[in-house]
mmCIF file of C-alpha atoms in Angstrom:
data_model
loop_
_atom_site.group_PDB
_atom_site.id
_atom_site.type_symbol
_atom_site.label_atom_id
_atom_site.label_comp_id
_atom_site.label_asym_id
_atom_site.label_seq_id
_atom_site.Cartn_x
_atom_site.Cartn_y
_atom_site.Cartn_z
ATOM 1 C CA MET A 1 -59.399 38.341 63.322
ATOM 2 C CA ASP A 2 -60.121 35.899 60.504
ATOM 3 C CA ARG A 3 -57.551 35.596 57.675
ATOM 4 C CA PRO A 4 -59.049 36.106 54.243
ATOM 5 C CA ALA A 5 -59.924 32.751 52.655
ATOM 6 C CA GLY A 6 -58.431 33.672 49.284
ATOM 7 C CA ARG A 7 -55.008 34.480 50.746
ATOM 8 C CA LEU A 8 -55.008 31.219 52.759
ATOM 9 C CA ASN A 9 -55.758 29.162 49.675
ATOM 10 C CA ASP A 10 -53.004 30.929 47.738
ATOM 11 C CA SER A 11 -50.496 30.088 50.490
ATOM 12 C CA ARG A 12 -51.497 26.447 50.505
ATOM 13 C CA VAL A 13 -51.154 26.255 46.720
ATOM 14 C CA ALA A 14 -47.690 27.828 46.932
ATOM 15 C CA VAL A 15 -46.576 25.335 49.610
ATOM 16 C CA VAL A 16 -47.904 22.375 47.614
ATOM 17 C CA ALA A 17 -46.196 23.644 44.422
ATOM 18 C CA PHE A 18 -42.920 24.083 46.310
ATOM 19 C CA CYS A 19 -43.098 20.534 47.697
ATOM 20 C CA ILE A 20 -43.821 19.111 44.274
ATOM 21 C CA SER A 21 -40.880 21.012 42.805
ATOM 22 C CA VAL A 22 -38.538 19.735 45.523
ATOM 23 C CA ALA A 23 -39.743 16.169 45.013
ATOM 24 C CA PHE A 24 -39.319 16.437 41.227
ATOM 25 C CA PHE A 25 -35.780 17.735 41.424
ATOM 26 C CA ALA A 26 -34.891 15.121 44.033
ATOM 27 C CA LEU A 27 -36.127 12.352 41.757
ATOM 28 C CA LEU A 28 -34.283 13.895 38.809
ATOM 29 C CA PHE A 29 -31.067 14.020 40.837
ATOM 30 C CA VAL A 30 -31.427 10.354 41.811
ATOM 31 C CA ALA A 31 -32.055 9.405 38.184
ATOM 32 C CA VAL A 32 -28.985 11.275 37.013
ATOM 33 C CA LEU A 33 -26.871 9.527 39.647
ATOM 34 C CA ALA A 34 -28.265 6.167 38.601
ATOM 35 C CA PHE A 35 -27.257 6.627 34.982
ATOM 36 C CA THR A 36 -23.956 8.430 35.508
ATOM 37 C CA PRO A 37 -20.815 6.344 36.055
ATOM 38 C CA ALA A 38 -19.049 6.799 39.378
ATOM 39 C CA TYR A 39 -16.019 8.059 37.452
ATOM 40 C CA ALA A 40 -15.142 8.721 33.848
ATOM 41 C CA LEU A 41 -12.701 6.424 32.102
ATOM 42 C CA ASP A 42 -9.692 8.367 30.881
ATOM 43 C CA ILE A 43 -8.189 6.759 27.771
ATOM 44 C CA ALA A 44 -4.925 8.211 26.526
ATOM 45 C CA ILE A 45 -4.328 7.947 22.766
ATOM 46 C CA LEU A 46 -0.698 8.073 21.694
ATOM 47 C CA GLN A 47 -0.242 8.053 17.912
ATOM 48 C CA SER A 48 3.006 7.787 15.952
ATOM 49 C CA SER A 49 1.950 10.546 13.545
ATOM 50 C CA ASP A 50 -1.128 12.310 12.258
ATOM 51 C CA ILE A 51 -2.069 10.437 9.074
ATOM 52 C CA ALA A 52 -5.419 9.569 7.502
ATOM 53 C CA ALA A 53 -5.151 5.820 8.176
ATOM 54 C CA TYR A 54 -4.551 6.418 11.886
ATOM 55 C CA ARG A 55 -7.406 8.917 12.095
ATOM 56 C CA GLU A 56 -9.772 6.379 10.507
ATOM 57 C CA ALA A 57 -8.701 3.683 12.940
ATOM 58 C CA ILE A 58 -9.030 6.015 15.952
ATOM 59 C CA ALA A 59 -12.562 6.969 14.892
ATOM 60 C CA GLY A 60 -13.434 3.272 14.741
ATOM 61 C CA PHE A 61 -11.913 2.748 18.179
ATOM 62 C CA LYS A 62 -13.993 5.519 19.740
ATOM 63 C CA ALA A 63 -17.157 4.086 18.177
ATOM 64 C CA ALA A 64 -16.627 0.741 19.944
ATOM 65 C CA ALA A 65 -14.885 1.751 23.189
ATOM 66 C CA PRO A 66 -16.879 2.486 26.383
ATOM 67 C CA ASN A 67 -19.316 5.378 25.978
ATOM 68 C CA ALA A 68 -18.182 6.987 29.227
ATOM 69 C CA ALA A 69 -14.579 7.361 28.086
ATOM 70 C CA VAL A 70 -12.828 10.723 28.076
ATOM 71 C CA TYR A 71 -9.910 10.931 25.633
ATOM 72 C CA SER A 72 -6.547 12.637 25.966
ATOM 73 C CA GLU A 73 -4.693 12.577 22.638
ATOM 74 C CA TYR A 74 -0.967 12.876 21.977
ATOM 75 C CA ASP A 75 1.007 12.928 18.708
ATOM 76 C CA LEU A 76 4.689 12.018 18.827
ATOM 77 C CA GLN A 77 5.150 13.275 15.219
ATOM 78 C CA GLY A 78 7.341 10.353 14.229
ATOM 79 C CA ASP A 79 9.860 11.088 16.999
ATOM 80 C CA LEU A 80 10.469 8.182 19.384
ATOM 81 C CA GLU A 81 12.206 10.396 21.961
ATOM 82 C CA LEU A 82 9.240 12.759 22.000
ATOM 83 C CA GLY A 83 7.028 9.694 22.288
ATOM 84 C CA LYS A 84 8.871 8.549 25.419
ATOM 85 C CA LYS A 85 8.373 11.991 26.995
ATOM 86 C CA LEU A 86 4.664 11.906 26.162
ATOM 87 C CA ALA A 87 4.407 8.370 27.533
ATOM 88 C CA ARG A 88 5.928 9.526 30.827
ATOM 89 C CA LYS A 89 3.339 12.317 30.925
ATOM 90 C CA ILE A 90 0.585 9.753 30.357
ATOM 91 C CA ARG A 91 2.046 7.545 33.100
ATOM 92 C CA ALA A 92 1.741 10.440 35.556
ATOM 93 C CA SER A 93 -1.901 11.045 34.593
ATOM 94 C CA ASP A 94 -5.062 9.216 35.652
ATOM 95 C CA ALA A 95 -5.312 7.206 32.430
ATOM 96 C CA SER A 96 -7.214 3.933 32.777
ATOM 97 C CA LEU A 97 -5.879 2.604 29.464
ATOM 98 C CA VAL A 98 -3.428 3.672 26.756
ATOM 99 C CA LEU A 99 -4.138 3.224 23.048
ATOM 100 C CA ALA A 100 -0.899 3.184 21.030
ATOM 101 C CA VAL A 101 -1.410 3.782 17.312
ATOM 102 C CA GLY A 102 1.536 2.795 15.130
ATOM 103 C CA LEU A 103 4.879 1.156 15.899
ATOM 104 C CA LYS A 104 6.762 4.110 17.443
ATOM 105 C CA ALA A 105 3.859 4.917 19.742
ATOM 106 C CA ALA A 106 3.708 1.303 20.905
ATOM 107 C CA LEU A 107 7.462 1.149 21.499
ATOM 108 C CA ALA A 108 7.385 4.390 23.501
ATOM 109 C CA ALA A 109 4.446 3.189 25.584
ATOM 110 C CA LYS A 110 6.098 -0.167 26.284
ATOM 111 C CA LEU A 111 9.331 1.497 27.430
ATOM 112 C CA GLU A 112 7.702 3.990 29.793
ATOM 113 C CA ILE A 113 4.377 2.544 31.001
ATOM 114 C CA VAL A 114 4.241 -0.632 33.062
ATOM 115 C CA ASP A 115 1.256 -0.265 35.402
ATOM 116 C CA VAL A 116 -1.522 0.772 32.965
ATOM 117 C CA PRO A 117 -3.009 -1.499 30.261
ATOM 118 C CA ILE A 118 -1.674 -0.701 26.777
ATOM 119 C CA VAL A 119 -3.567 -1.684 23.642
ATOM 120 C CA TYR A 120 -1.915 -1.116 20.257
ATOM 121 C CA MET A 121 -3.159 -1.157 16.665
ATOM 122 C CA MET A 122 -2.061 -0.397 13.084
ATOM 123 C CA ILE A 123 1.194 -2.352 13.390
ATOM 124 C CA LEU A 124 2.452 -5.017 10.997
ATOM 125 C CA ASP A 125 3.878 -8.087 12.737
ATOM 126 C CA PRO A 126 3.885 -6.780 16.339
ATOM 127 C CA LEU A 127 5.592 -9.906 17.692
ATOM 128 C CA LYS A 128 8.555 -9.273 15.394
ATOM 129 C CA HIS A 129 9.015 -5.976 17.225
ATOM 130 C CA GLN A 130 8.689 -7.692 20.628
ATOM 131 C CA LEU A 131 5.534 -5.834 21.553
ATOM 132 C CA SER A 132 4.691 -8.088 24.441
ATOM 133 C CA ALA A 133 4.448 -7.302 28.146
ATOM 134 C CA PRO A 134 2.148 -8.274 31.035
ATOM 135 C CA ASN A 135 0.191 -5.034 30.553
ATOM 136 C CA MET A 136 0.242 -4.977 26.741
ATOM 137 C CA THR A 137 -1.741 -6.448 23.860
ATOM 138 C CA GLY A 138 -3.310 -5.305 20.608
ATOM 139 C CA THR A 139 -4.663 -6.237 17.210
ATOM 140 C CA MET A 140 -2.740 -7.579 14.228
ATOM 141 C CA LEU A 141 -2.922 -5.529 11.046
ATOM 142 C CA GLU A 142 -2.056 -8.411 8.723
ATOM 143 C CA VAL A 143 -4.350 -11.336 7.906
ATOM 144 C CA PRO A 144 -3.041 -14.666 9.276
ATOM 145 C CA VAL A 145 -1.433 -16.782 6.542
ATOM 146 C CA ASP A 146 -3.621 -19.827 7.155
ATOM 147 C CA ARG A 147 -6.770 -17.742 6.841
ATOM 148 C CA GLN A 148 -5.543 -16.230 3.567
ATOM 149 C CA LEU A 149 -4.875 -19.665 2.123
ATOM 150 C CA ARG A 150 -8.306 -20.899 3.172
ATOM 151 C CA ILE A 151 -9.942 -17.961 1.382
ATOM 152 C CA ILE A 152 -7.809 -18.501 -1.740
ATOM 153 C CA ARG A 153 -8.916 -22.138 -1.718
ATOM 154 C CA LEU A 154 -12.573 -21.036 -1.709
ATOM 155 C CA PHE A 155 -12.112 -18.828 -4.783
ATOM 156 C CA LEU A 156 -9.708 -21.106 -6.664
ATOM 157 C CA PRO A 157 -10.835 -24.662 -5.853
ATOM 158 C CA ASP A 158 -8.934 -26.176 -8.805
ATOM 159 C CA THR A 159 -5.634 -24.411 -8.090
ATOM 160 C CA HIS A 160 -2.887 -26.408 -6.385
ATOM 161 C CA ARG A 161 0.416 -24.835 -7.451
ATOM 162 C CA LEU A 162 0.880 -21.444 -5.804
ATOM 163 C CA GLY A 163 3.938 -19.210 -6.209
ATOM 164 C CA THR A 164 5.209 -16.214 -4.278
ATOM 165 C CA LEU A 165 8.236 -13.886 -4.162
ATOM 166 C CA TYR A 166 9.787 -12.677 -0.922
ATOM 167 C CA ASP A 167 12.797 -10.975 0.597
ATOM 168 C CA PRO A 168 14.342 -13.404 3.145
ATOM 169 C CA LYS A 169 15.420 -10.469 5.307
ATOM 170 C CA LYS A 170 11.799 -9.351 5.699
ATOM 171 C CA ASN A 171 9.488 -12.317 5.283
ATOM 172 C CA ALA A 172 11.394 -15.493 6.125
ATOM 173 C CA LEU A 173 9.178 -16.249 9.135
ATOM 174 C CA LYS A 174 6.013 -15.662 7.145
ATOM 175 C CA ILE A 175 7.211 -18.018 4.413
ATOM 176 C CA LYS A 176 7.959 -20.661 7.038
ATOM 177 C CA GLU A 177 4.426 -20.251 8.376
ATOM 178 C CA ALA A 178 3.009 -20.417 4.838
ATOM 179 C CA ASN A 179 4.822 -23.666 4.118
ATOM 180 C CA GLN A 180 3.320 -25.175 7.246
ATOM 181 C CA SER A 181 -0.198 -24.128 6.203
ATOM 182 C CA ALA A 182 0.003 -24.798 2.456
ATOM 183 C CA ALA A 183 -0.349 -28.575 2.584
ATOM 184 C CA ALA A 184 -3.314 -28.325 4.967
ATOM 185 C CA ASN A 185 -5.071 -26.234 2.317
ATOM 186 C CA ALA A 186 -4.114 -28.513 -0.597
ATOM 187 C CA PHE A 187 -1.484 -26.153 -2.025
ATOM 188 C CA LYS A 188 2.034 -26.836 -3.166
ATOM 189 C CA LEU A 189 3.809 -23.566 -2.460
ATOM 190 C CA GLN A 190 6.853 -22.450 -4.418
ATOM 191 C CA GLU A 191 8.586 -19.463 -2.859
ATOM 192 C CA LEU A 192 11.500 -17.756 -4.585
ATOM 193 C CA PRO A 193 13.727 -15.238 -2.769
ATOM 194 C CA VAL A 194 14.654 -11.804 -4.072
ATOM 195 C CA ASP A 195 17.434 -9.782 -2.488
ATOM 196 C CA SER A 196 16.698 -6.633 -4.498
ATOM 197 C CA GLU A 197 14.198 -5.314 -6.999
ATOM 198 C CA ARG A 198 16.597 -6.315 -9.798
ATOM 199 C CA ASP A 199 15.924 -9.990 -9.005
ATOM 200 C CA VAL A 200 12.181 -9.711 -9.548
ATOM 201 C CA PRO A 201 11.903 -10.180 -13.368
ATOM 202 C CA GLN A 202 13.876 -13.435 -13.549
ATOM 203 C CA GLN A 203 12.310 -14.982 -10.447
ATOM 204 C CA LEU A 204 8.852 -13.919 -11.585
ATOM 205 C CA ARG A 205 9.302 -15.585 -14.986
ATOM 206 C CA THR A 206 10.264 -18.805 -13.212
ATOM 207 C CA LEU A 207 7.203 -18.711 -10.972
ATOM 208 C CA LEU A 208 4.756 -17.909 -13.756
ATOM 209 C CA SER A 209 6.039 -20.735 -15.925
ATOM 210 C CA VAL A 210 5.155 -23.488 -13.439
ATOM 211 C CA ASN A 211 2.461 -22.168 -11.063
ATOM 212 C CA GLN A 212 -1.292 -21.744 -11.413
ATOM 213 C CA ALA A 213 -1.567 -18.588 -9.281
ATOM 214 C CA LEU A 214 0.672 -15.846 -7.875
ATOM 215 C CA TRP A 215 0.265 -14.841 -4.241
ATOM 216 C CA LEU A 216 1.622 -11.389 -3.337
ATOM 217 C CA LEU A 217 2.887 -10.681 0.177
ATOM 218 C CA PRO A 218 3.420 -7.199 1.669
ATOM 219 C CA ASP A 219 7.122 -6.954 0.836
ATOM 220 C CA SER A 220 8.722 -3.617 -0.015
ATOM 221 C CA THR A 221 11.640 -5.286 -1.834
ATOM 222 C CA VAL A 222 9.362 -7.182 -4.218
ATOM 223 C CA LEU A 223 6.672 -4.541 -4.619
ATOM 224 C CA THR A 224 7.719 -1.027 -5.605
ATOM 225 C CA ASN A 225 5.996 1.650 -7.666
ATOM 226 C CA GLU A 226 7.831 0.333 -10.722
ATOM 227 C CA SER A 227 7.521 -3.415 -10.124
ATOM 228 C CA VAL A 228 3.813 -3.678 -9.240
ATOM 229 C CA ARG A 229 2.643 -2.880 -12.765
ATOM 230 C CA PHE A 230 5.265 -5.190 -14.279
ATOM 231 C CA ILE A 231 4.226 -8.092 -12.029
ATOM 232 C CA LEU A 232 0.517 -7.688 -12.764
ATOM 233 C CA ASP A 233 1.034 -7.307 -16.518
ATOM 234 C CA SER A 234 3.356 -10.323 -16.671
ATOM 235 C CA ALA A 235 0.856 -12.499 -14.819
ATOM 236 C CA PHE A 236 -1.968 -11.258 -17.050
ATOM 237 C CA GLU A 237 -0.006 -12.216 -20.183
ATOM 238 C CA ARG A 238 0.484 -15.739 -18.810
ATOM 239 C CA SER A 239 -3.191 -15.962 -17.709
ATOM 240 C CA VAL A 240 -2.098 -16.490 -14.122
ATOM 241 C CA PRO A 241 -4.426 -15.054 -11.457
ATOM 242 C CA VAL A 242 -2.862 -12.798 -8.829
ATOM 243 C CA ILE A 243 -3.977 -12.710 -5.201
ATOM 244 C CA GLY A 244 -3.143 -9.442 -3.437
ATOM 245 C CA PHE A 245 -3.520 -7.792 -0.055
ATOM 246 C CA SER A 246 -5.181 -4.454 -0.841
ATOM 247 C CA PRO A 247 -8.162 -3.176 -2.841
ATOM 248 C CA GLU A 248 -5.750 -1.066 -4.897
ATOM 249 C CA LEU A 249 -4.048 -4.215 -6.215
ATOM 250 C CA THR A 250 -7.461 -5.599 -7.168
ATOM 251 C CA ARG A 251 -8.331 -2.378 -8.960
ATOM 252 C CA LEU A 252 -5.052 -2.581 -10.887
ATOM 253 C CA GLY A 253 -5.825 -6.089 -12.115
ATOM 254 C CA ALA A 254 -5.279 -8.680 -9.376
ATOM 255 C CA LEU A 255 -8.056 -11.265 -9.336
ATOM 256 C CA LEU A 256 -8.797 -10.750 -5.668
ATOM 257 C CA SER A 257 -7.344 -9.221 -2.526
ATOM 258 C CA ILE A 258 -7.769 -10.048 1.145
ATOM 259 C CA SER A 259 -7.283 -7.075 3.438
ATOM 260 C CA VAL A 260 -8.454 -5.267 6.548
ATOM 261 C CA GLN A 261 -10.226 -1.920 6.790
ATOM 262 C CA TYR A 262 -8.678 0.653 9.095
ATOM 263 C CA GLY A 263 -12.010 1.598 10.625
ATOM 264 C CA GLN A 264 -12.683 -2.063 11.387
ATOM 265 C CA VAL A 265 -9.232 -2.384 12.945
ATOM 266 C CA GLY A 266 -10.197 0.474 15.256
ATOM 267 C CA ARG A 267 -13.595 -1.005 16.112
ATOM 268 C CA GLU A 268 -12.196 -4.417 17.007
ATOM 269 C CA THR A 269 -9.391 -2.801 19.002
ATOM 270 C CA GLY A 270 -12.040 -0.782 20.837
ATOM 271 C CA LEU A 271 -13.889 -3.975 21.769
ATOM 272 C CA LEU A 272 -10.612 -5.443 23.037
ATOM 273 C CA ALA A 273 -10.026 -2.334 25.167
ATOM 274 C CA LYS A 274 -13.569 -2.533 26.513
ATOM 275 C CA ALA A 275 -13.030 -6.147 27.591
ATOM 276 C CA ILE A 276 -9.849 -5.162 29.457
ATOM 277 C CA LEU A 277 -11.553 -2.220 31.167
ATOM 278 C CA ASP A 278 -14.411 -4.534 32.161
ATOM 279 C CA GLY A 279 -11.880 -6.647 34.060
ATOM 280 C CA ASP A 280 -11.023 -9.395 31.563
ATOM 281 C CA ARG A 281 -7.285 -9.705 32.193
ATOM 282 C CA SER A 282 -7.076 -12.730 29.863
ATOM 283 C CA ALA A 283 -7.533 -10.264 26.988
ATOM 284 C CA LEU A 284 -3.956 -9.123 27.655
ATOM 285 C CA ALA A 285 -2.560 -12.558 26.774
ATOM 286 C CA LYS A 286 -1.544 -12.046 23.131
ATOM 287 C CA PRO A 287 -2.386 -9.922 20.062
ATOM 288 C CA VAL A 288 -5.527 -10.912 18.196
ATOM 289 C CA PRO A 289 -6.206 -10.935 14.445
ATOM 290 C CA ILE A 290 -8.963 -8.810 12.955
ATOM 291 C CA ASP A 291 -12.100 -10.890 12.558
ATOM 292 C CA ARG A 292 -13.906 -8.915 9.817
ATOM 293 C CA LEU A 293 -11.920 -8.890 6.574
ATOM 294 C CA LYS A 294 -12.437 -7.058 3.292
ATOM 295 C CA ILE A 295 -12.459 -9.160 0.138
ATOM 296 C CA THR A 296 -12.349 -7.433 -3.244
ATOM 297 C CA VAL A 297 -12.680 -9.099 -6.645
ATOM 298 C CA ASN A 298 -11.879 -7.875 -10.167
ATOM 299 C CA LEU A 299 -14.674 -9.287 -12.327
ATOM 300 C CA LYS A 300 -12.998 -8.157 -15.552
ATOM 301 C CA THR A 301 -9.896 -10.137 -14.672
ATOM 302 C CA ALA A 302 -12.028 -13.150 -13.749
ATOM 303 C CA LYS A 303 -13.809 -12.985 -17.103
ATOM 304 C CA PHE A 304 -10.500 -12.737 -18.992
ATOM 305 C CA LEU A 305 -9.181 -15.766 -17.107
ATOM 306 C CA GLY A 306 -12.379 -17.723 -17.722
ATOM 307 C CA LEU A 307 -13.089 -18.022 -14.007
ATOM 308 C CA SER A 308 -16.437 -18.031 -12.257
ATOM 309 C CA PHE A 309 -17.179 -18.211 -8.553
ATOM 310 C CA ALA A 310 -19.731 -20.199 -6.596
ATOM 311 C CA LYS A 311 -22.843 -18.160 -5.760
ATOM 312 C CA GLU A 312 -22.350 -18.657 -2.038
ATOM 313 C CA LEU A 313 -19.150 -16.587 -2.263
ATOM 314 C CA ASN A 314 -21.164 -13.481 -3.138
ATOM 315 C CA GLY A 315 -21.919 -13.070 0.541
ATOM 316 C CA ILE A 316 -18.270 -12.595 1.500
ATOM 317 C CA ILE A 317 -17.276 -10.307 -1.390
ATOM 318 C CA ASP A 318 -17.256 -6.693 -0.200
ATOM 319 C CA GLU A 319 -16.383 -4.871 -3.417
ATOM 320 C CA THR A 320 -15.998 -5.655 -7.126
ATOM 321 C CA TYR A 321 -14.245 -3.884 -9.993
#
């Protein structure tokens, strides 16, 4: 008995549709496999505390780190002992890399983790704290002294006598480095020590009487909530330009400041982590300075001092007041 033609055609159409569907999903599965990493990178983030600066840097890190990364985040809340416990937990996990944010996090990671790459950020003078190990590197929060002096030379081409205040207990090594770089940048550097905030007024008067510019270093003995305003006002009265290290100092009256942005610190640290995860073991050799700096200028101060800048410097100025 003959099968109805209509039913036969319907069956053939159904078979063809089924085959097409199978082929489509097979191709889709292959495509997904082609674009999906064999495994996800697990990056553990250990931060010293939950503060805005760290959050900004971590966001920058995630923007530059590998797209396939999965993050596990830990906060040691300022407690080094808690940090060591968290670091041991990270060591027992499948982390491919550890990001340590802040000094206590880096110290905890160094003490407890030896077989996973550690990258740190948001730490002043990491070498001073002996943050070095075969599996450890990071980015430097401060701007190298020689680079600062080169930038100051660009903005103050006629300045040769440069003064600074410092606490020998905190910045002796930096002053030694500055003395080595000053001559190469055509500066004669006069550095006067202060052992306490009480020493600042007298030493400042001495510096301002003989120097053409005042260079401020990050030094908590020299710069306090009370002394910052006094230093800036005293320099202003003597018509001496001040070079600072933060936009806030520029806003308060310093001629210019050379600093780093926390988000940029994170981005450049993320690129460093990516290089390590891609197999570049040479990236673990030593900490690296941040390449992209932030330069701020107070135009009102420049006008008061009778200073003008070459037009080509406009391209490196990020913000003016």
